[in-house]
Tab-separated table of C-alpha atoms and ligand atoms in Angstrom:
chain	number	residue	atom	x	y	z
A	1	MET	CA	39.045	90.800	123.745
A	2	ALA	CA	37.172	92.387	121.128
A	3	VAL	CA	39.996	91.235	119.210
A	4	LEU	CA	40.051	88.334	120.406
A	5	TYR	CA	36.433	87.199	120.318
A	6	ARG	CA	35.316	89.471	117.770
A	7	SER	CA	33.897	85.604	115.013
A	8	ALA	CA	32.688	84.264	118.676
A	9	PRO	CA	28.724	83.946	116.534
A	10	ALA	CA	26.007	86.554	119.794
A	11	GLY	CA	25.735	84.371	121.867
A	12	ALA	CA	29.300	82.602	123.044
A	13	LEU	CA	30.603	82.785	126.232
A	14	VAL	CA	33.963	83.936	127.865
A	15	GLU	CA	34.808	81.752	130.738
A	16	VAL	CA	37.111	83.408	132.961
A	17	ARG	CA	39.244	80.986	135.170
A	18	PHE	CA	41.297	82.258	138.258
A	19	ALA	CA	42.592	80.186	141.027
A	20	VAL	CA	41.813	80.861	145.070
A	21	ALA	CA	42.953	79.084	147.835
A	22	SER	CA	40.882	75.503	147.754
A	23	GLY	CA	40.941	75.487	143.961
A	24	MET	CA	39.923	76.673	140.088
A	25	ARG	CA	36.773	78.450	140.123
A	26	ARG	CA	34.723	79.819	137.065
A	27	ARG	CA	32.967	82.914	135.833
A	28	PHE	CA	31.452	82.948	131.849
A	29	HIS	CA	30.337	86.150	129.726
A	30	ARG	CA	28.518	86.840	126.635
A	31	VAL	CA	30.678	88.211	124.154
A	32	ALA	CA	28.813	90.726	123.559
A	33	GLU	CA	29.101	92.152	126.961
A	34	LEU	CA	32.584	92.174	126.994
A	35	GLU	CA	32.995	94.913	129.639
A	36	GLY	CA	32.381	92.125	132.112
A	37	VAL	CA	35.055	89.974	130.251
A	38	VAL	CA	37.754	93.339	131.523
A	39	ASP	CA	35.538	93.820	134.573
A	40	THR	CA	35.944	90.548	136.121
A	41	VAL	CA	39.755	90.255	135.677
A	42	ALA	CA	40.771	93.321	136.740
A	43	GLY	CA	38.415	93.065	140.400
A	44	LEU	CA	40.506	89.424	140.664
A	45	ALA	CA	44.261	90.657	139.161
A	46	CYS	CA	45.227	91.547	142.828
A	47	GLY	CA	44.875	89.471	144.327
A	48	THR	CA	45.200	86.308	142.259
A	49	ASP	CA	46.584	84.037	138.842
A	50	VAL	CA	43.313	85.108	136.011
A	51	PHE	CA	42.595	82.695	133.134
A	52	VAL	CA	41.053	83.743	130.085
A	53	GLY	CA	39.847	79.733	128.143
A	54	VAL	CA	40.398	81.922	124.234
A	55	VAL	CA	37.751	79.738	122.861
A	56	PRO	CA	34.562	80.712	123.061
A	57	ARG	CA	33.062	78.694	124.603
A	58	ARG	CA	29.052	77.723	123.150
A	59	ARG	CA	28.121	77.359	127.045
A	60	CYS	CA	29.160	76.529	130.025
A	61	GLY	CA	32.429	74.524	130.703
A	62	GLY	CA	35.558	74.180	130.105
A	63	ARG	CA	36.569	71.131	128.305
A	64	ARG	CA	36.807	70.796	124.083
A	65	GLY	CA	32.502	69.572	124.024
A	66	ASP	CA	31.899	72.766	125.628
A	67	LEU	CA	33.716	75.147	122.869
A	68	VAL	CA	31.655	76.841	120.161
A	69	GLU	CA	33.031	75.009	117.137
A	70	HIS	CA	34.767	76.946	115.228
A	71	ALA	CA	36.836	79.824	115.349
A	72	SER	CA	39.941	82.306	114.020
A	73	VAL	CA	42.225	83.100	116.407
A	74	VAL	CA	45.646	80.709	116.708
A	75	TRP	CA	48.355	80.681	119.479
A	76	VAL	CA	51.227	80.375	120.581
A	77	ASP	CA	52.209	80.601	124.300
A	78	CYS	CA	56.854	81.093	123.883
A	79	ASP	CA	58.195	80.626	127.279
A	80	SER	CA	61.284	80.185	126.689
A	81	GLU	CA	64.104	82.624	125.027
A	82	GLU	CA	64.901	80.600	121.917
A	83	SER	CA	60.975	80.680	121.948
A	84	VAL	CA	60.717	84.590	122.239
A	85	ALA	CA	63.895	85.490	119.752
A	86	ALA	CA	62.541	82.670	117.081
A	87	HIS	CA	58.369	84.413	116.869
A	88	ALA	CA	59.616	88.246	116.909
A	89	ALA	CA	61.796	87.141	113.647
A	90	PHE	CA	58.240	85.043	112.278
A	91	ARG	CA	56.267	86.591	109.908
A	92	PRO	CA	52.787	87.265	109.054
A	93	ARG	CA	53.541	89.511	113.069
A	94	PRO	CA	50.455	88.838	115.959
A	95	ALA	CA	47.522	90.935	115.794
A	96	VAL	CA	48.007	90.568	119.865
A	97	LEU	CA	50.811	90.236	121.632
A	98	VAL	CA	51.085	90.124	125.495
A	99	GLY	CA	53.630	89.705	127.491
A	100	SER	CA	52.515	87.239	130.289
A	101	GLY	CA	54.708	87.487	133.107
A	102	SER	CA	57.004	85.658	133.307
A	103	GLY	CA	60.478	86.940	131.883
A	104	ARG	CA	60.246	87.749	128.384
A	105	ASN	CA	57.936	84.984	127.866
A	106	ARG	CA	55.217	86.051	125.462
A	107	HIS	CA	51.996	84.608	124.665
A	108	ALA	CA	51.165	85.479	120.856
A	109	TYR	CA	47.034	85.961	118.911
A	110	TRP	CA	47.251	85.443	114.793
A	111	ILE	CA	42.538	86.250	113.265
A	112	LEU	CA	42.479	83.938	110.845
A	113	ARG	CA	40.273	85.559	108.668
A	114	ASP	CA	37.391	83.216	108.471
A	115	ALA	CA	36.251	80.936	111.564
A	116	VAL	CA	37.994	77.479	110.369
A	117	GLY	CA	37.397	73.458	112.432
A	118	LEU	CA	39.060	73.108	116.260
A	119	ASP	CA	40.570	70.596	114.461
A	120	VAL	CA	42.027	73.117	111.701
A	121	ILE	CA	43.116	75.286	114.873
A	122	GLU	CA	44.988	72.886	117.079
A	123	GLU	CA	47.047	71.822	113.881
A	124	LEU	CA	48.039	75.150	113.446
A	125	ASN	CA	49.112	75.851	116.860
A	126	ARG	CA	51.009	72.772	117.134
A	127	ARG	CA	52.655	73.685	114.107
A	128	LEU	CA	53.465	76.677	115.011
A	129	ALA	CA	54.441	75.925	118.263
A	130	MET	CA	57.487	73.405	116.495
A	131	ALA	CA	58.767	75.901	114.374
A	132	LEU	CA	59.140	78.746	117.156
A	133	GLY	CA	60.078	76.160	119.588
A	134	ALA	CA	57.584	77.019	122.393
A	135	ASP	CA	55.366	74.473	124.153
A	136	VAL	CA	53.435	72.430	121.783
A	137	ARG	CA	50.773	71.151	124.637
A	138	CYS	CA	49.731	75.248	124.912
A	139	GLY	CA	47.336	74.684	121.712
A	140	ASP	CA	44.836	72.643	121.974
A	141	ALA	CA	41.271	74.000	121.371
A	142	ALA	CA	40.240	74.319	125.397
A	143	ARG	CA	43.009	76.430	126.265
A	144	ILE	CA	43.018	79.585	129.296
A	145	LEU	CA	45.820	81.801	128.518
A	146	ARG	CA	46.641	85.090	131.255
A	147	PRO	CA	44.946	88.333	129.757
A	148	ALA	CA	46.223	92.341	129.535
A	149	GLY	CA	45.493	93.726	132.278
A	150	SER	CA	45.708	90.526	135.473
A	151	ALA	CA	48.461	89.642	137.303
A	152	ASN	CA	50.976	86.443	137.532
A	153	TRP	CA	51.042	85.395	141.164
A	154	LYS	CA	52.953	82.800	140.182
A	155	SER	CA	56.640	84.455	141.772
A	156	GLY	CA	54.297	85.495	145.370
A	157	ARG	CA	54.117	89.002	144.064
A	158	PRO	CA	52.144	90.371	140.748
A	159	ALA	CA	54.014	90.796	137.744
A	160	ALA	CA	51.627	92.880	135.368
A	161	VAL	CA	50.186	90.957	131.758
A	162	CYS	CA	50.455	93.284	129.669
A	163	LEU	CA	49.247	94.118	126.854
A	164	ILE	CA	52.488	94.547	124.198
A	165	ALA	CA	51.204	94.621	120.293
A	166	LEU	CA	47.974	95.388	119.463
A	167	ASP	CA	47.149	95.417	115.583
A	168	GLU	CA	42.830	94.992	115.735
A	169	GLU	CA	42.543	95.549	111.650
A	170	ARG	CA	45.898	92.912	111.378
A	171	SER	CA	44.127	89.353	110.501
A	172	VAL	CA	45.691	86.524	107.235
A	173	ASP	CA	44.459	84.284	105.703
A	174	VAL	CA	44.128	80.343	106.358
A	175	ALA	CA	45.544	79.349	103.263
A	176	GLU	CA	48.851	81.227	104.074
A	177	PHE	CA	49.344	80.931	107.347
A	178	ASP	CA	49.097	77.624	106.430
A	179	GLY	CA	52.586	78.118	104.070
A	180	ARG	CA	54.131	79.802	106.334
A	181	LEU	CA	54.726	76.870	108.516
A	182	PRO	CA	56.809	73.457	108.819
A	183	ALA	CA	54.284	70.271	108.242
A	184	LEU	CA	53.778	68.152	111.357
A	185	PRO	CA	56.296	64.977	111.329
A	186	ALA	CA	53.885	62.645	110.316
A	187	GLU	CA	51.408	62.916	107.677
A	188	PRO	CA	47.879	62.739	108.450
A	189	ALA	CA	46.717	59.531	107.459
A	190	ALA	CA	44.402	60.231	104.097
A	191	ARG	CA	48.123	60.921	102.610
A	192	ARG	CA	48.794	57.437	103.215
A	193	HIS	CA	48.547	57.323	99.604
A	194	CYS	CA	50.483	60.308	98.748
A	195	SER	CA	54.139	58.845	99.357
A	196	PRO	CA	56.584	59.453	95.965
A	197	ARG	CA	57.056	55.857	96.156
A	198	VAL	CA	53.684	55.102	94.899
A	199	ALA	CA	53.532	58.196	93.164
A	200	GLY	CA	56.615	57.628	90.512
A	201	GLU	CA	54.014	54.426	89.912
A	202	ASP	CA	51.013	56.017	89.016
A	203	ARG	CA	49.613	58.358	86.922
A	204	LEU	CA	46.420	59.162	89.263
A	205	LEU	CA	48.843	60.667	91.578
A	206	ALA	CA	50.890	63.026	89.797
A	207	ILE	CA	47.855	64.806	88.450
A	208	SER	CA	47.034	68.331	89.551
A	209	PRO	CA	44.225	68.580	93.154
A	210	ARG	CA	43.234	72.109	90.641
A	211	VAL	CA	42.315	69.172	87.803
A	212	TYR	CA	40.518	65.823	89.915
A	213	VAL	CA	38.973	68.766	92.165
A	214	GLU	CA	37.431	70.414	89.363
A	215	ARG	CA	36.459	67.394	87.625
A	216	LEU	CA	34.989	65.495	90.382
A	217	ALA	CA	33.175	68.187	91.633
A	218	GLY	CA	31.964	69.616	88.556
A	219	ALA	CA	32.799	73.007	90.362
A	220	ALA	CA	35.521	75.457	89.240
A	221	VAL	CA	38.319	76.399	91.104
A	222	GLY	CA	39.420	79.906	92.027
A	223	ARG	CA	42.387	81.830	91.126
A	224	ASP	CA	43.109	81.562	94.789
A	225	GLY	CA	43.215	77.587	94.203
A	226	LYS	CA	40.188	77.850	97.188
A	227	VAL	CA	36.607	75.804	95.886
A	228	ARG	CA	33.573	75.625	97.911
A	229	CYS	CA	33.954	71.905	99.774
A	230	PRO	CA	31.257	69.063	98.544
A	231	PHE	CA	31.046	67.909	102.019
A	232	HIS	CA	28.935	70.601	104.294
A	233	GLU	CA	27.610	73.306	103.699
A	234	ASP	CA	30.526	76.232	102.924
A	235	ARG	CA	28.973	79.809	102.350
A	236	MET	CA	32.958	81.006	102.224
A	237	PRO	CA	34.583	78.036	100.005
A	238	SER	CA	36.902	76.198	102.244
A	239	LEU	CA	38.656	73.570	100.076
A	240	HIS	CA	41.974	74.400	99.591
A	241	VAL	CA	44.087	72.992	96.355
A	242	TYR	CA	47.424	72.908	96.441
A	243	GLU	CA	49.786	73.270	92.910
A	244	ASP	CA	52.003	69.725	94.382
A	245	PRO	CA	49.983	66.825	93.575
A	246	GLN	CA	52.006	65.681	96.897
A	247	ARG	CA	50.718	67.745	98.872
A	248	GLY	CA	47.008	67.708	97.664
A	249	TRP	CA	43.680	69.518	99.122
A	250	PHE	CA	43.038	70.470	102.304
A	251	CYS	CA	39.594	72.036	103.798
A	252	PHE	CA	39.882	74.008	106.449
A	253	GLY	CA	36.105	73.491	107.695
A	254	CYS	CA	35.777	70.330	107.556
A	255	SER	CA	39.694	69.340	108.007
A	256	ARG	CA	39.852	66.577	105.952
A	257	GLY	CA	41.847	65.451	103.139
A	258	GLY	CA	45.039	63.890	101.317
A	259	SER	CA	45.403	62.285	97.780
A	260	VAL	CA	42.523	62.743	95.372
A	261	TYR	CA	41.914	58.688	95.923
A	262	ASP	CA	40.726	60.730	99.421
A	263	PHE	CA	38.470	63.303	97.435
A	264	ALA	CA	37.608	60.402	95.399
A	265	THR	CA	36.154	58.076	98.338
A	266	LEU	CA	34.440	60.885	100.421
A	267	LEU	CA	32.790	61.595	96.798
A	268	LEU	CA	31.458	59.047	95.782
A	269	GLY	CA	31.265	56.933	99.506
A	270	ARG	CA	33.483	53.802	98.461
A	271	ASP	CA	36.152	51.835	100.253
A	272	THR	CA	39.302	52.555	100.493
A	273	ARG	CA	40.720	48.846	100.492
A	274	GLY	CA	40.177	45.807	98.474
A	275	GLU	CA	38.667	44.409	95.255
A	276	GLU	CA	36.976	48.571	95.691
A	277	PHE	CA	39.603	50.516	95.869
A	278	LEU	CA	41.070	48.556	93.063
A	279	GLU	CA	37.705	49.010	90.976
A	280	LEU	CA	37.457	53.214	92.225
A	281	ARG	CA	40.958	53.587	90.436
A	282	ARG	CA	39.744	51.705	87.287
A	283	GLU	CA	37.004	54.884	87.401
A	284	LEU	CA	38.681	57.296	87.911
A	285	THR	CA	41.526	56.117	85.717
A	286	ALA	CA	38.503	56.121	83.012
A	287	ILE	CA	37.280	59.673	83.988
A	288	LEU	CA	40.874	61.981	84.266
A	289	LEU	CA	43.451	59.691	82.027
A	290	PRO	CA	43.385	60.112	78.675
A	291	PRO	CA	44.940	56.407	76.968
A	292	LEU	CA	47.924	56.270	76.696
A	293	PRO	CA	49.709	56.920	72.811
A	294	ALA	CA	49.693	53.394	71.514
B	1	ZN	ZN1	34.676	70.955	104.348
């Protein structure tokens, strides 16, 4: 519990949800008082199914709008032999691994070094589930999962939900984790300018993201490819530039990303269509591209 909720704001709440004859009930405990969560889980486990919200809540409720805005946990529910095997071969290893009490099924949790927006968490969860052949639906930010120390009553008799592995110190950089996962089948709309066909014709799309981000934002990108995001308050650099212009840039704090055009339109407050786009393109060409030799 302490590992899962390490980065939670002091006032955040942990939701404990449990089954009673008439449906589901909820209890909330402050993250500052995790002993309360443990006691509640242990007390209920001997009689019913118990779940906890993976992402802390900022108020009593289990909908997405009730959650804290940033979190640092990524998870996957491996509910088949194939996904359990795929997970065992996946690196980096998770910080927390739980046996869900149903066959060899596993819940795995990775802890990110820095907290990121919930959109980013959900995208990473989805790609992780796809990579491992696990349940893609379990990646929504409001998800509840069975905590270690509870019991799975699905079969009518209790099966222990147990902690299989725990490494309290293990955390992973979000960009590194991102790099281990396949892309989603549909690229975000913001990357529509990046199609290879267009890139061949458009010299702006061949410029290194490091170069245009530095030039347009007037800030140096670190050797690790990170820079403070110009689109919000960003204490730790969350915006990553990729080597490959096709991958462009992505901010793990605000989930914005895309091509040189996406960066410029956000920065300069322009439209991506019609006359305004052509104008932007002329400006960017003047700023970023030296004149072609005659
Ligand atoms: Zn950002």
